[in-house]
Amino acid sequence: DTEVTQTPKHLVMGMTNKKSLKCEQHMGHRAMYWYKQKAKKPPELMFVYSYEKLSINESVPSRFSPECPNSSLLNLHLHALQPEDSALYLCASSPDRGYEQYFGPGTRLTVT
Amino acid sequence: GENVGLHLPTLSVQEGDNSIINCAYSNSASDYFIWYKQESGKGPQFIIDIRSNMDKRQGQRVTVLLNKTVKHLSLQIAATQPGDSAVYFCAEKDNTGFQKLVFGTGTRLLVSP
């Protein structure tokens, strides 16, 4: 299995809602990432988990809360988002001794 | 941090032509580079990577060239096909953080039949 999967594919939420994005990989990768991508822009790193511990937080607002329940799963909990948070949210993973990151298809998030 | 940028935002080619997508980087300490292809509505797809101790690496129909003297990276696609139409991003490993990639701004490749 060489795939990173993400659910849901699309999500529409109000500014008072709480929702979660999910990511899963079964490649044995021990580093996992969340990125945010706005239209016609490159992905921007949000969080990095290494061996299930948060290793990088790119000064992301606290309304985004990551969680890594185990080595195969990565969640992004969303609460009180703003319309400007609407974007494609991408998950990626990378192997222990490699720098290449493998991306999932993303969750298209719309905040109304 | 330093940026990885591209010279051309859009490149239009005919099917069967060879395509060259360019990327300039500014961090002379970068030691690893990677190219991604992103089709509409999909996540970035790994194409090819290269370490700084190499100046050329070939894959299937793709070649990456690295010129460290002028801090320039290019992706060559041979016999371009309509399925190659996508946005291409270069990225460099941020040498301040083991697991962090810094992405360039992207080039859209349009292939006409």
CSV table of C-alpha atoms in Angstrom, one decimal:
chain,number,residue,atom,x,y,z
A,1,ASP,CA,0.0,0.0,0.0
A,2,THR,CA,1.7,3.2,-1.2
A,3,GLU,CA,-1.2,5.6,-0.5
A,4,VAL,CA,-2.1,8.3,1.8
A,5,THR,CA,-5.9,8.6,2.3
A,6,GLN,CA,-7.8,11.6,3.6
A,7,THR,CA,-11.4,12.0,4.7
A,8,PRO,CA,-13.7,13.7,4.0
A,9,LYS,CA,-13.0,14.8,0.5
A,10,HIS,CA,-15.1,17.9,0.9
A,11,LEU,CA,-16.3,19.7,4.0
A,12,VAL,CA,-18.5,22.7,4.5
A,13,MET,CA,-18.7,24.1,8.0
A,14,GLY,CA,-20.0,27.1,9.8
A,15,MET,CA,-17.8,29.3,12.0
A,16,THR,CA,-19.2,27.9,15.2
A,17,ASN,CA,-18.9,24.2,14.2
A,18,LYS,CA,-16.4,21.7,15.3
A,19,LYS,CA,-15.1,19.2,12.8
A,20,SER,CA,-12.2,16.9,12.2
A,21,LEU,CA,-10.1,15.9,9.2
A,22,LYS,CA,-8.6,12.5,9.1
A,23,CYS,CA,-5.5,11.1,7.4
A,24,GLU,CA,-4.2,7.5,7.2
A,25,GLN,CA,-1.1,5.8,5.8
A,26,HIS,CA,0.0,2.2,5.9
A,27,MET,CA,3.5,2.6,4.5
A,28,GLY,CA,5.2,2.4,7.9
A,29,HIS,CA,6.2,6.1,7.6
A,30,ARG,CA,6.9,7.7,11.0
A,31,ALA,CA,6.7,11.3,9.9
A,32,MET,CA,3.3,12.9,9.0
A,33,TYR,CA,2.4,16.4,8.0
A,34,TRP,CA,-0.5,18.8,7.6
A,35,TYR,CA,-0.4,21.5,4.9
A,36,LYS,CA,-2.8,24.2,3.9
A,37,GLN,CA,-3.0,25.1,0.2
A,38,LYS,CA,-4.9,28.1,-1.1
A,39,ALA,CA,-5.9,28.3,-4.8
A,40,LYS,CA,-3.0,28.8,-7.2
A,41,LYS,CA,-0.5,28.8,-4.3
A,42,PRO,CA,2.0,26.2,-3.1
A,43,PRO,CA,1.3,24.1,-0.1
A,44,GLU,CA,2.2,25.8,3.2
A,45,LEU,CA,3.4,23.6,6.1
A,46,MET,CA,1.3,23.7,9.3
A,47,PHE,CA,2.4,20.8,11.5
A,48,VAL,CA,4.9,17.9,11.5
A,49,TYR,CA,4.6,14.8,13.6
A,50,SER,CA,7.6,12.6,14.1
A,51,TYR,CA,7.2,9.2,15.9
A,52,GLU,CA,3.8,10.4,17.0
A,53,LYS,CA,5.2,13.5,18.7
A,54,LEU,CA,4.6,17.1,17.4
A,55,SER,CA,8.0,18.3,16.2
A,56,ILE,CA,7.0,21.4,14.1
A,57,ASN,CA,4.2,23.9,14.6
A,58,GLU,CA,4.4,26.7,12.0
A,59,SER,CA,2.7,29.2,14.3
A,60,VAL,CA,-0.7,27.9,13.4
A,61,PRO,CA,-3.7,29.5,15.2
A,62,SER,CA,-5.1,27.4,18.0
A,63,ARG,CA,-8.4,26.9,16.2
A,64,PHE,CA,-6.4,24.2,14.4
A,65,SER,CA,-5.5,21.3,16.7
A,66,PRO,CA,-3.5,18.3,15.4
A,67,GLU,CA,-3.5,14.9,16.9
A,68,CYS,CA,-1.6,11.7,16.1
A,69,PRO,CA,-3.3,8.8,17.8
A,70,ASN,CA,-0.9,6.2,16.3
A,71,SER,CA,1.8,5.9,13.7
A,72,SER,CA,-0.7,5.4,10.9
A,73,LEU,CA,-3.3,8.1,11.7
A,74,LEU,CA,-3.2,11.9,11.8
A,75,ASN,CA,-6.2,14.1,12.7
A,76,LEU,CA,-6.8,17.8,12.4
A,77,HIS,CA,-9.4,19.2,14.7
A,78,LEU,CA,-11.1,22.3,13.6
A,79,HIS,CA,-13.0,24.8,15.8
A,80,ALA,CA,-14.3,28.3,15.4
A,81,LEU,CA,-12.7,28.7,11.9
A,82,GLN,CA,-12.9,31.8,9.8
A,83,PRO,CA,-13.9,32.1,6.2
A,84,GLU,CA,-10.2,32.8,5.3
A,85,ASP,CA,-9.4,29.3,6.5
A,86,SER,CA,-11.2,27.9,3.5
A,87,ALA,CA,-8.6,25.9,1.5
A,88,LEU,CA,-7.4,22.5,0.5
A,89,TYR,CA,-5.9,20.7,3.5
A,90,LEU,CA,-3.2,18.2,2.5
A,91,CYS,CA,-1.8,15.4,4.6
A,92,ALA,CA,1.6,13.9,3.8
A,93,SER,CA,4.0,11.2,5.2
A,94,SER,CA,7.6,10.4,4.7
A,95,PRO,CA,9.9,7.5,5.4
A,96,ASP,CA,12.4,7.4,8.2
A,97,ARG,CA,15.5,7.9,6.2
A,98,GLY,CA,14.1,9.8,3.3
A,99,TYR,CA,13.1,13.4,2.7
A,100,GLU,CA,10.5,12.8,0.1
A,101,GLN,CA,6.9,13.4,1.2
A,102,TYR,CA,3.9,11.5,-0.2
A,103,PHE,CA,0.7,13.4,-0.3
A,104,GLY,CA,-2.9,12.5,0.1
A,105,PRO,CA,-5.7,13.9,-2.2
A,106,GLY,CA,-6.6,16.6,0.3
A,107,THR,CA,-9.8,17.8,2.0
A,108,ARG,CA,-11.5,20.8,0.3
A,109,LEU,CA,-12.7,22.9,3.3
A,110,THR,CA,-15.2,25.7,2.9
A,111,VAL,CA,-16.0,27.8,6.0
A,112,THR,CA,-19.2,29.8,5.7
B,1,GLY,CA,12.8,31.8,5.4
B,2,GLU,CA,14.3,31.8,2.0
B,3,ASN,CA,12.1,31.2,-1.0
B,4,VAL,CA,12.3,28.8,-3.9
B,5,GLY,CA,10.8,30.5,-7.0
B,6,LEU,CA,10.0,29.7,-10.6
B,7,HIS,CA,10.8,31.8,-13.6
B,8,LEU,CA,7.6,31.1,-15.7
B,9,PRO,CA,4.1,30.8,-14.2
B,10,THR,CA,2.7,29.1,-17.4
B,11,LEU,CA,4.3,27.0,-20.0
B,12,SER,CA,2.4,25.9,-23.1
B,13,VAL,CA,3.8,23.1,-25.4
B,14,GLN,CA,2.6,20.9,-28.1
B,15,GLU,CA,2.1,17.2,-27.6
B,16,GLY,CA,5.4,15.4,-28.4
B,17,ASP,CA,7.6,18.3,-27.6
B,18,ASN,CA,10.1,18.3,-24.8
B,19,SER,CA,9.2,20.6,-21.8
B,20,ILE,CA,11.6,22.3,-19.5
B,21,ILE,CA,10.4,23.8,-16.2
B,22,ASN,CA,12.8,26.0,-14.3
B,23,CYS,CA,13.2,26.8,-10.7
B,24,ALA,CA,15.6,29.2,-8.9
B,25,TYR,CA,16.4,28.7,-5.2
B,26,SER,CA,18.2,31.1,-2.9
B,27,ASN,CA,19.4,28.9,0.0
B,28,SER,CA,22.9,27.8,-1.0
B,29,ALA,CA,23.0,25.4,1.9
B,30,SER,CA,20.1,23.3,0.6
B,31,ASP,CA,21.1,19.7,0.0
B,32,TYR,CA,18.0,18.1,-1.3
B,33,PHE,CA,15.4,19.0,-4.0
B,34,ILE,CA,12.2,17.5,-5.2
B,35,TRP,CA,9.7,18.0,-8.0
B,36,TYR,CA,6.0,17.5,-7.6
B,37,LYS,CA,3.1,17.4,-10.1
B,38,GLN,CA,-0.3,18.5,-9.0
B,39,GLU,CA,-3.3,17.9,-11.2
B,40,SER,CA,-6.5,19.8,-10.6
B,41,GLY,CA,-8.4,18.6,-7.5
B,42,LYS,CA,-5.6,16.3,-6.4
B,43,GLY,CA,-2.7,16.3,-4.0
B,44,PRO,CA,0.9,16.8,-5.2
B,45,GLN,CA,2.5,13.7,-6.7
B,46,PHE,CA,6.2,12.9,-6.3
B,47,ILE,CA,8.0,12.9,-9.6
B,48,ILE,CA,11.7,12.9,-8.9
B,49,ASP,CA,14.3,14.1,-6.4
B,50,ILE,CA,18.0,14.9,-6.4
B,51,ARG,CA,20.6,15.4,-3.7
B,52,SER,CA,23.1,18.2,-3.9
B,53,ASN,CA,26.0,15.8,-4.5
B,54,MET,CA,24.5,15.1,-8.0
B,55,ASP,CA,24.0,17.4,-11.0
B,56,LYS,CA,21.6,15.2,-13.0
B,57,ARG,CA,19.1,12.4,-12.3
B,58,GLN,CA,16.9,10.6,-14.7
B,59,GLY,CA,13.6,8.9,-14.3
B,60,GLN,CA,11.0,7.7,-16.8
B,61,ARG,CA,10.7,10.5,-19.4
B,62,VAL,CA,11.9,13.0,-16.8
B,63,THR,CA,15.3,14.4,-16.0
B,64,VAL,CA,16.2,16.8,-13.2
B,65,LEU,CA,19.2,19.0,-13.5
B,66,LEU,CA,20.8,20.8,-10.6
B,67,ASN,CA,23.3,23.7,-11.1
B,68,LYS,CA,24.5,24.7,-7.7
B,69,THR,CA,26.8,27.4,-9.0
B,70,VAL,CA,23.8,29.5,-10.1
B,71,LYS,CA,21.3,27.9,-7.7
B,72,HIS,CA,19.1,26.6,-10.5
B,73,LEU,CA,17.0,23.5,-10.8
B,74,SER,CA,15.1,22.3,-13.9
B,75,LEU,CA,12.7,19.5,-14.8
B,76,GLN,CA,12.8,18.2,-18.3
B,77,ILE,CA,9.9,16.1,-19.6
B,78,ALA,CA,10.5,14.2,-22.8
B,79,ALA,CA,7.8,13.7,-25.4
B,80,THR,CA,5.2,15.7,-23.4
B,81,GLN,CA,1.7,14.2,-23.3
B,82,PRO,CA,-1.7,15.8,-22.6
B,83,GLY,CA,-1.6,13.8,-19.3
B,84,ASP,CA,1.4,15.9,-18.2
B,85,SER,CA,-0.8,19.0,-18.0
B,86,ALA,CA,-0.6,20.1,-14.4
B,87,VAL,CA,1.0,22.5,-12.0
B,88,TYR,CA,4.6,21.6,-11.2
B,89,PHE,CA,6.3,22.6,-7.9
B,90,CYS,CA,9.9,22.4,-7.0
B,91,ALA,CA,10.8,22.2,-3.3
B,92,GLU,CA,13.9,22.2,-1.3
B,93,LYS,CA,14.7,20.7,2.1
B,94,ASP,CA,15.0,23.4,4.6
B,95,ASN,CA,18.4,22.8,6.2
B,96,THR,CA,17.2,24.3,9.5
B,97,GLY,CA,14.7,21.5,9.9
B,98,PHE,CA,15.1,17.9,8.9
B,99,GLN,CA,11.6,17.3,7.9
B,100,LYS,CA,10.6,20.6,6.3
B,101,LEU,CA,10.2,21.2,2.6
B,102,VAL,CA,10.0,24.8,1.2
B,103,PHE,CA,7.9,24.9,-2.0
B,104,GLY,CA,8.3,27.2,-5.0
B,105,THR,CA,5.5,29.1,-6.4
B,106,GLY,CA,4.6,26.6,-9.2
B,107,THR,CA,4.5,26.5,-13.0
B,108,ARG,CA,1.4,25.5,-14.9
B,109,LEU,CA,2.2,23.2,-17.9
B,110,LEU,CA,-0.4,23.2,-20.7
B,111,VAL,CA,0.0,20.5,-23.3
B,112,SER,CA,-2.0,20.9,-26.5
B,113,PRO,CA,-2.8,17.8,-28.7
